[in-house]
CSV table of C-alpha atoms and ligand atoms in Angstrom, one decimal:
chain,number,residue,atom,x,y,z
V,296,MET,CA,134.2,74.0,21.4
V,297,PRO,CA,137.1,75.9,22.7
V,298,ARG,CA,139.9,74.0,24.5
V,299,SER,CA,138.8,75.4,27.8
V,300,ALA,CA,135.4,73.7,27.6
V,301,HIS,CA,136.8,70.3,26.9
V,302,ILE,CA,139.9,69.8,29.0
V,303,ARG,CA,138.8,71.5,32.1
V,304,SER,CA,139.2,69.0,35.0
V,305,ASN,CA,136.9,70.9,37.4
V,306,ALA,CA,133.9,70.5,35.2
V,307,PRO,CA,130.7,69.9,37.2
V,308,ARG,CA,130.4,66.3,38.2
V,309,ILE,CA,127.2,64.5,37.2
V,310,LEU,CA,126.2,62.2,40.0
V,311,PRO,CA,125.4,58.6,39.1
V,312,SER,CA,121.8,57.9,39.6
V,313,ASP,CA,119.0,55.7,38.5
V,314,ILE,CA,117.4,58.2,36.0
V,315,THR,CA,114.0,56.7,35.2
V,316,PRO,CA,111.5,56.3,37.9
V,317,GLN,CA,109.8,52.9,38.0
V,318,ALA,CA,106.4,54.2,36.9
V,319,VAL,CA,107.7,55.9,33.8
V,320,TYR,CA,109.7,52.7,33.0
V,321,GLN,CA,106.5,50.7,33.3
V,322,GLU,CA,104.7,53.1,30.9
V,323,ARG,CA,107.4,52.8,28.4
V,324,ARG,CA,107.4,49.1,28.5
V,325,GLN,CA,103.7,49.0,28.0
V,326,TRP,CA,104.1,51.2,25.1
V,327,LEU,CA,106.7,49.0,23.6
V,328,GLN,CA,104.5,46.0,24.1
V,329,LEU,CA,101.7,47.7,22.4
V,330,MET,CA,103.8,48.5,19.4
V,331,ALA,CA,105.1,45.0,19.3
V,332,THR,CA,101.6,43.6,18.9
V,333,GLY,CA,101.2,45.9,15.9
V,334,ALA,CA,98.1,47.2,17.5
V,335,ALA,CA,98.2,50.8,16.4
V,336,GLY,CA,94.6,51.5,15.8
V,337,ALA,CA,93.1,54.9,16.3
V,338,GLY,CA,91.8,54.3,19.8
V,339,LEU,CA,95.1,52.8,20.8
V,340,ALA,CA,97.1,55.6,19.2
V,341,ALA,CA,95.2,58.1,21.4
V,342,TRP,CA,95.8,55.9,24.5
V,343,ALA,CA,99.6,55.7,23.6
V,344,GLY,CA,99.6,59.5,23.1
V,345,ARG,CA,98.3,60.0,26.6
V,346,GLU,CA,100.8,57.6,28.0
V,347,ALA,CA,103.6,59.5,26.2
V,348,MET,CA,102.5,62.8,27.7
V,349,ALA,CA,102.3,61.3,31.2
V,350,GLN,CA,105.7,59.8,30.6
V,351,THR,CA,107.4,63.0,29.4
V,352,ALA,CA,105.8,65.6,31.7
V,353,GLY,CA,108.2,68.2,33.0
V,354,PRO,CA,108.0,69.5,36.5
V,355,GLY,CA,105.0,71.7,35.8
V,356,LYS,CA,106.6,75.2,36.3
V,357,LEU,CA,106.4,76.3,32.7
V,358,ALA,CA,103.5,76.6,30.4
V,359,LYS,CA,102.2,73.3,29.0
V,360,LEU,CA,103.0,72.6,25.4
V,361,PRO,CA,101.9,69.0,24.5
V,362,GLY,CA,102.6,67.4,21.2
V,363,ALA,CA,101.1,64.4,19.4
V,364,ARG,CA,103.3,61.4,19.1
V,365,SER,CA,105.2,61.9,15.9
V,366,ALA,CA,104.8,59.7,12.9
V,367,VAL,CA,108.0,60.8,11.2
V,368,ALA,CA,110.3,57.8,10.7
V,369,GLY,CA,113.0,57.7,13.4
V,370,ALA,CA,111.3,60.4,15.5
V,371,MET,CA,110.8,58.2,18.6
V,372,SER,CA,113.9,56.9,20.2
V,373,MET,CA,113.1,54.0,22.5
V,374,ASP,CA,116.2,54.9,24.8
V,375,LYS,CA,115.5,55.8,28.3
V,376,LEU,CA,114.7,59.4,28.7
V,377,SER,CA,117.2,61.7,30.4
V,378,ARG,CA,116.1,63.3,33.6
V,379,TYR,CA,114.6,66.7,33.3
V,380,ALA,CA,117.1,67.9,35.8
V,381,ASP,CA,120.0,66.8,33.7
V,382,ALA,CA,118.5,68.1,30.5
V,383,THR,CA,118.0,71.6,32.1
V,384,GLY,CA,121.1,71.6,34.3
V,385,TYR,CA,123.9,70.4,32.0
V,386,ASN,CA,123.8,72.7,29.0
V,387,ASN,CA,125.9,74.4,26.3
V,388,PHE,CA,124.7,78.0,25.7
V,389,TYR,CA,127.7,80.1,25.5
V,390,GLU,CA,125.8,83.3,25.5
V,391,PHE,CA,125.3,82.6,29.2
V,392,GLY,CA,128.8,81.4,30.0
V,393,THR,CA,131.0,78.3,29.1
V,394,GLU,CA,130.4,76.1,32.3
V,395,LYS,CA,127.7,73.5,31.9
V,396,SER,CA,125.9,74.9,34.9
V,397,ASP,CA,126.1,78.5,33.6
V,398,PRO,CA,122.9,78.5,31.4
V,399,ALA,CA,120.7,77.1,34.2
V,400,GLN,CA,122.1,79.8,36.6
V,401,TYR,CA,122.1,82.9,34.3
V,402,ALA,CA,119.5,82.3,31.5
V,403,GLY,CA,116.7,83.8,33.7
V,404,SER,CA,117.6,87.2,32.1
V,405,LEU,CA,116.5,86.0,28.7
V,406,ARG,CA,113.1,87.3,27.7
V,407,PRO,CA,111.5,84.7,25.3
V,408,ARG,CA,108.4,86.9,24.8
V,409,PRO,CA,107.6,88.9,22.8
V,410,TRP,CA,109.8,87.3,20.1
V,411,THR,CA,110.1,87.8,16.3
V,412,VAL,CA,111.9,85.6,13.7
V,413,THR,CA,112.9,87.4,10.6
V,414,VAL,CA,113.1,85.4,7.4
V,415,GLU,CA,115.2,86.9,4.5
V,416,GLY,CA,117.3,86.1,1.5
V,417,GLU,CA,116.4,83.9,-1.4
V,418,VAL,CA,112.7,83.3,-0.7
V,419,GLY,CA,109.5,84.4,-2.4
V,420,LYS,CA,108.0,85.4,0.8
V,421,PRO,CA,110.4,87.1,3.2
V,422,GLY,CA,109.0,88.7,6.4
V,423,SER,CA,108.8,88.6,10.1
V,424,PHE,CA,107.0,86.0,12.1
V,425,ASP,CA,105.7,86.6,15.6
V,426,LEU,CA,106.1,83.7,18.0
V,427,ASP,CA,102.5,83.2,18.4
V,428,GLN,CA,102.2,82.8,14.5
V,429,LEU,CA,105.0,80.3,14.6
V,430,LEU,CA,103.3,78.3,17.4
V,431,LYS,CA,100.2,77.9,15.2
V,432,LEU,CA,101.9,77.3,12.0
V,433,SER,CA,101.8,73.5,12.1
V,434,PRO,CA,100.5,70.9,14.7
V,435,MET,CA,102.9,70.2,17.6
V,436,GLU,CA,104.6,66.8,17.7
V,437,GLU,CA,106.5,65.1,20.5
V,438,ARG,CA,109.8,63.6,19.3
V,439,VAL,CA,112.2,61.7,21.4
V,440,TYR,CA,115.6,62.4,19.9
V,441,ARG,CA,119.1,61.4,21.0
V,442,LEU,CA,121.4,64.4,21.0
V,443,ARG,CA,125.1,64.0,21.0
V,444,CYS,CA,127.5,66.8,21.8
V,445,VAL,CA,130.8,66.9,20.0
V,446,GLU,CA,132.3,66.9,23.5
V,447,GLY,CA,131.4,63.1,23.8
V,448,TRP,CA,128.3,63.0,25.9
V,449,SER,CA,124.7,62.4,24.9
V,450,MET,CA,121.1,62.7,26.3
V,451,VAL,CA,117.7,61.5,25.2
V,452,ILE,CA,115.1,64.4,25.2
V,453,PRO,CA,111.4,64.5,24.3
V,454,TRP,CA,111.2,67.6,22.3
V,455,VAL,CA,108.0,69.4,21.2
V,456,GLY,CA,107.8,71.1,17.8
V,457,TYR,CA,107.3,70.4,14.1
V,458,SER,CA,109.5,69.9,11.1
V,459,LEU,CA,111.4,72.9,10.1
V,460,ALA,CA,110.3,72.0,6.5
V,461,GLU,CA,106.8,73.4,7.4
V,462,LEU,CA,108.2,76.8,8.0
V,463,ILE,CA,110.5,76.7,4.9
V,464,LYS,CA,107.6,75.7,2.6
V,465,LYS,CA,105.7,78.7,3.8
V,466,VAL,CA,108.4,81.2,2.7
V,467,GLU,CA,108.9,79.6,-0.7
V,468,PRO,CA,112.7,79.4,-1.2
V,469,ASN,CA,113.8,80.2,-4.8
V,470,SER,CA,116.3,78.1,-6.9
V,471,ARG,CA,119.3,80.1,-5.5
V,472,ALA,CA,118.4,79.0,-2.0
V,473,LYS,CA,121.1,76.4,-1.6
V,474,TYR,CA,121.8,76.9,2.1
V,475,VAL,CA,120.1,78.1,5.2
V,476,GLU,CA,121.7,80.2,7.9
V,477,PHE,CA,120.3,80.4,11.5
V,478,ILE,CA,121.2,83.3,13.7
V,479,SER,CA,120.7,83.3,17.5
V,480,LEU,CA,119.8,86.3,19.5
V,481,ALA,CA,122.9,88.4,20.6
V,482,ASP,CA,121.7,90.9,23.2
V,483,ARG,CA,124.0,92.0,26.0
V,484,SER,CA,121.2,93.2,28.1
V,485,GLN,CA,119.9,89.6,28.3
V,486,MET,CA,123.0,87.5,27.7
V,487,PRO,CA,125.9,88.1,30.1
V,488,GLY,CA,128.2,85.7,28.3
V,489,LEU,CA,128.3,88.0,25.3
V,490,ARG,CA,131.0,90.0,27.1
V,491,ASN,CA,133.1,86.9,26.7
V,492,GLY,CA,134.9,86.8,23.3
V,493,VAL,CA,134.9,82.9,23.2
V,494,LEU,CA,132.8,83.1,19.9
V,495,ASP,CA,132.1,85.7,17.3
V,496,TRP,CA,128.5,86.7,18.2
V,497,PRO,CA,125.8,86.3,17.1
V,498,TYR,CA,125.9,82.5,17.2
V,499,THR,CA,125.4,81.4,13.7
V,500,GLU,CA,124.8,77.9,12.2
V,501,GLY,CA,124.1,76.7,8.7
V,502,LEU,CA,122.5,73.8,6.8
V,503,ARG,CA,122.3,72.7,3.3
V,504,ILE,CA,118.8,73.3,2.1
V,505,ASP,CA,118.0,69.5,1.8
V,506,GLU,CA,119.2,68.8,5.3
V,507,ALA,CA,117.0,71.7,6.5
V,508,MET,CA,114.1,70.2,4.6
V,509,HIS,CA,114.6,66.7,6.0
V,510,PRO,CA,111.6,65.7,8.1
V,511,LEU,CA,113.7,64.9,11.1
V,512,SER,CA,115.0,68.5,11.2
V,513,LEU,CA,112.9,69.9,14.1
V,514,LEU,CA,111.9,73.4,15.0
V,515,ALA,CA,111.4,72.9,18.7
V,516,PHE,CA,109.4,75.1,20.9
V,517,GLY,CA,109.3,72.8,24.0
V,518,MET,CA,110.5,69.7,25.7
V,519,TYR,CA,108.9,67.3,28.4
V,520,GLY,CA,105.5,68.6,27.5
V,521,GLU,CA,106.3,72.3,28.3
V,522,VAL,CA,107.7,75.3,26.6
V,523,LEU,CA,111.5,75.3,26.3
V,524,PRO,CA,113.3,76.5,29.5
V,525,ASN,CA,115.5,79.5,28.7
V,526,GLN,CA,118.7,77.5,29.1
V,527,ASN,CA,117.5,75.1,26.4
V,528,GLY,CA,117.1,77.8,23.8
V,529,ALA,CA,113.7,79.4,24.4
V,530,PRO,CA,111.5,80.3,22.7
V,531,LEU,CA,112.6,78.3,19.7
V,532,ARG,CA,115.6,76.3,18.4
V,533,LEU,CA,116.7,73.7,16.0
V,534,ILE,CA,117.2,70.0,16.8
V,535,LEU,CA,119.0,67.9,14.3
V,536,PRO,CA,119.5,64.5,15.9
V,537,TRP,CA,122.1,63.2,13.4
V,538,LYS,CA,124.5,66.1,13.7
V,539,TYR,CA,126.6,67.2,16.7
V,540,GLY,CA,124.7,69.3,19.2
V,541,PHE,CA,126.1,72.5,18.2
V,542,LYS,CA,124.4,72.5,14.9
V,543,SER,CA,121.1,72.9,16.9
V,544,ALA,CA,121.1,76.6,17.3
V,545,LYS,CA,119.2,78.0,20.2
V,546,SER,CA,117.0,81.1,20.7
V,547,ILE,CA,116.8,81.8,16.9
V,548,VAL,CA,115.9,85.4,15.7
V,549,LYS,CA,116.8,85.2,12.0
V,550,ILE,CA,116.8,82.6,9.3
V,551,ARG,CA,118.5,83.5,6.0
V,552,PHE,CA,118.4,81.6,2.7
V,553,VAL,CA,121.6,81.9,0.7
V,554,GLU,CA,123.4,80.7,-2.3
V,555,LYS,CA,126.8,80.2,-0.8
V,556,GLN,CA,127.7,77.9,2.1
V,557,PRO,CA,127.6,80.0,5.3
V,558,VAL,CA,130.3,80.0,7.9
V,559,SER,CA,129.1,79.0,11.3
V,560,SER,CA,130.5,80.4,14.6
V,561,TRP,CA,132.2,77.1,15.5
V,562,THR,CA,133.8,76.7,12.1
V,563,GLU,CA,135.0,80.3,12.2
V,564,SER,CA,136.5,79.8,15.7
V,565,ALA,CA,138.3,76.5,14.9
V,566,PRO,CA,137.9,75.3,11.2
V,567,ARG,CA,140.0,72.2,11.7
V,568,GLU,CA,137.8,71.0,14.5
V,569,TYR,CA,134.3,71.9,13.4
V,570,GLY,CA,133.4,71.5,9.8
V,571,PHE,CA,130.2,72.7,8.1
V,572,TYR,CA,128.5,69.3,8.0
V,573,SER,CA,129.3,68.0,11.5
V,574,ASN,CA,127.5,64.8,11.1
V,575,VAL,CA,128.0,62.5,14.2
V,576,ASN,CA,130.7,60.2,12.7
V,577,PRO,CA,132.6,57.8,15.0
V,578,LEU,CA,135.2,57.4,12.1
V,579,VAL,CA,136.2,61.0,12.1
V,580,ASP,CA,138.1,61.8,15.2
V,581,HIS,CA,138.1,65.4,16.6
V,582,PRO,CA,141.7,66.6,16.3
V,583,ARG,CA,142.1,66.3,20.1
V,584,TRP,CA,140.0,63.3,21.0
V,585,SER,CA,138.2,60.2,19.6
V,586,GLN,CA,134.6,60.3,18.6
V,587,GLY,CA,134.2,56.6,18.8
V,588,SER,CA,132.2,56.5,22.0
V,589,GLU,CA,130.1,58.6,24.3
V,590,ARG,CA,128.8,58.8,27.8
V,591,ARG,CA,125.1,59.1,28.3
V,592,ILE,CA,124.4,61.8,30.9
V,593,GLY,CA,122.7,60.1,33.9
V,594,GLU,CA,124.4,56.7,33.3
V,595,ASP,CA,127.9,57.8,34.1
V,596,GLY,CA,128.7,56.0,37.2
V,597,LEU,CA,132.3,55.4,38.0
V,598,PHE,CA,132.2,51.9,36.4
V,599,THR,CA,129.7,52.5,33.7
V,600,LYS,CA,130.9,51.7,30.2
V,601,LYS,CA,130.8,54.3,27.5
V,602,ARG,CA,128.4,53.7,24.7
V,603,PRO,CA,129.8,53.2,21.2
V,604,THR,CA,128.8,56.3,19.0
V,605,LEU,CA,126.7,55.3,16.0
V,606,MET,CA,127.1,56.6,12.4
V,607,PHE,CA,124.8,59.6,12.1
V,608,ASN,CA,124.0,59.1,15.7
V,609,GLY,CA,121.9,56.0,14.8
V,610,TYR,CA,119.8,57.9,12.2
V,611,ALA,CA,121.6,56.5,9.2
V,612,ASP,CA,118.5,54.8,7.8
V,613,GLN,CA,116.7,58.2,7.6
V,614,VAL,CA,119.6,60.5,6.6
V,615,ALA,CA,122.5,58.6,5.0
V,616,SER,CA,121.1,59.2,1.5
V,617,LEU,CA,121.5,62.9,1.9
V,618,TYR,CA,125.3,62.4,1.8
V,619,ALA,CA,125.5,59.7,-0.9
V,620,GLY,CA,128.8,59.9,-2.8
V,621,MET,CA,130.3,62.5,-0.4
V,622,ASP,CA,133.6,61.7,1.3
V,623,LEU,CA,132.5,62.3,4.9
V,624,LYS,CA,136.2,62.5,6.1
V,625,LYS,CA,136.6,65.5,3.8
V,626,PHE,CA,133.3,67.0,4.4
V,627,TYR,CA,133.2,66.5,8.3
P,35,LIG,N1,122.8,80.0,20.5
P,35,LIG,C1,123.4,78.8,20.9
P,35,LIG,N2,123.0,77.7,20.5
P,35,LIG,C2,123.6,76.5,20.8
P,35,LIG,C3,124.8,76.6,21.7
P,35,LIG,C4,125.2,77.9,22.0
P,35,LIG,O1,126.3,78.0,22.8
P,35,LIG,N3,124.6,79.0,21.7
P,35,LIG,N4,125.4,75.4,22.0
P,35,LIG,C5,125.2,74.2,21.1
P,35,LIG,C6,125.8,73.0,21.7
P,35,LIG,S1,127.5,72.8,21.6
P,35,LIG,C7,125.0,72.0,22.1
P,35,LIG,S2,125.6,70.4,22.6
P,35,LIG,C8,123.5,72.2,22.2
P,35,LIG,C9,123.1,71.9,23.6
P,35,LIG,O2,121.7,71.9,23.8
P,35,LIG,P1,121.1,71.6,25.3
P,35,LIG,O3,121.7,72.6,26.2
P,35,LIG,O4,119.6,71.9,25.1
P,35,LIG,O5,121.3,70.2,25.5
P,35,LIG,O6,123.0,73.4,21.9
P,35,LIG,C10,123.7,74.0,20.8
P,35,LIG,N5,123.1,75.3,20.5
P,36,LIG,MO1,127.8,70.5,21.9
């Protein structure tokens, strides 16, 4: 992220608050107890699913988009959920401005429908997908992921979507498809921040194909049981919980399969600061600050201790094998 976003001292203050209402907390405890007894039979799974939905309901202003509790390993963080108000009010979406409060304030001009995603490059079946086609492509799952921003804060959000692999399989990548590039919408009539030259638009991100195919890589259409609010990347975005937040591109319009490693917008803007991999790694400092700890948004009272940042954001059991033998200081 550019210097301005990180060292600004008048950044909006997050008020310390008790983020989880008691009822929600109770439900979560019940669910944990259920899991602890190993009682995950069909009936109970349905019960747990209902509890999960009750637990993660949004404020009810947007269209409902429920998802079944995910069975993907690592998909259900047991950490306390972030408040919906924080998840939708403290955002990075530079197409709407660089202040954390800008996306909530200005993303109303984004039109998430109708929406088309174009798939091109090294695939057997290139083409365009309409949003409604994508919504029906695979069953929706709810996944509670920890998301850590490279700026040193994190949140815990119940996303709704399905593995990106489901879409990738449908378009049949060929043997030259070594990487996948994701391109966000860049429309000046909808995105006032594009007038600002802070990044080279459109916002572009990239993954190695095996990272993109990993079951934890989520193509998200919703959060808190509803469709995505505009400021969170409506109508569809990526969520990769083991990578810094900026790898999770929002409002995607194009997916391109390529042979050569693509250059993302952040790497282009500051290659020393933002590498291609950008795995959460407490051992690799950002050139201007440590990555060893983080503050959980909603927990940050004046005297609240920061949390230690975990390797791969705590998802090492699931993803470390993707990087076996790689020097992760070199490939940061
Ligand atoms: N198109 C686009 N995608 C983006 C960004 C952005 O500015 N534009 N910011 C990234 C960063 S830095 C983070 S931390 C996450 C924030 O997601 P959230 O606002 O839903 O928490 O989105 C990522 N995806
Ligand atoms: Mo970020």
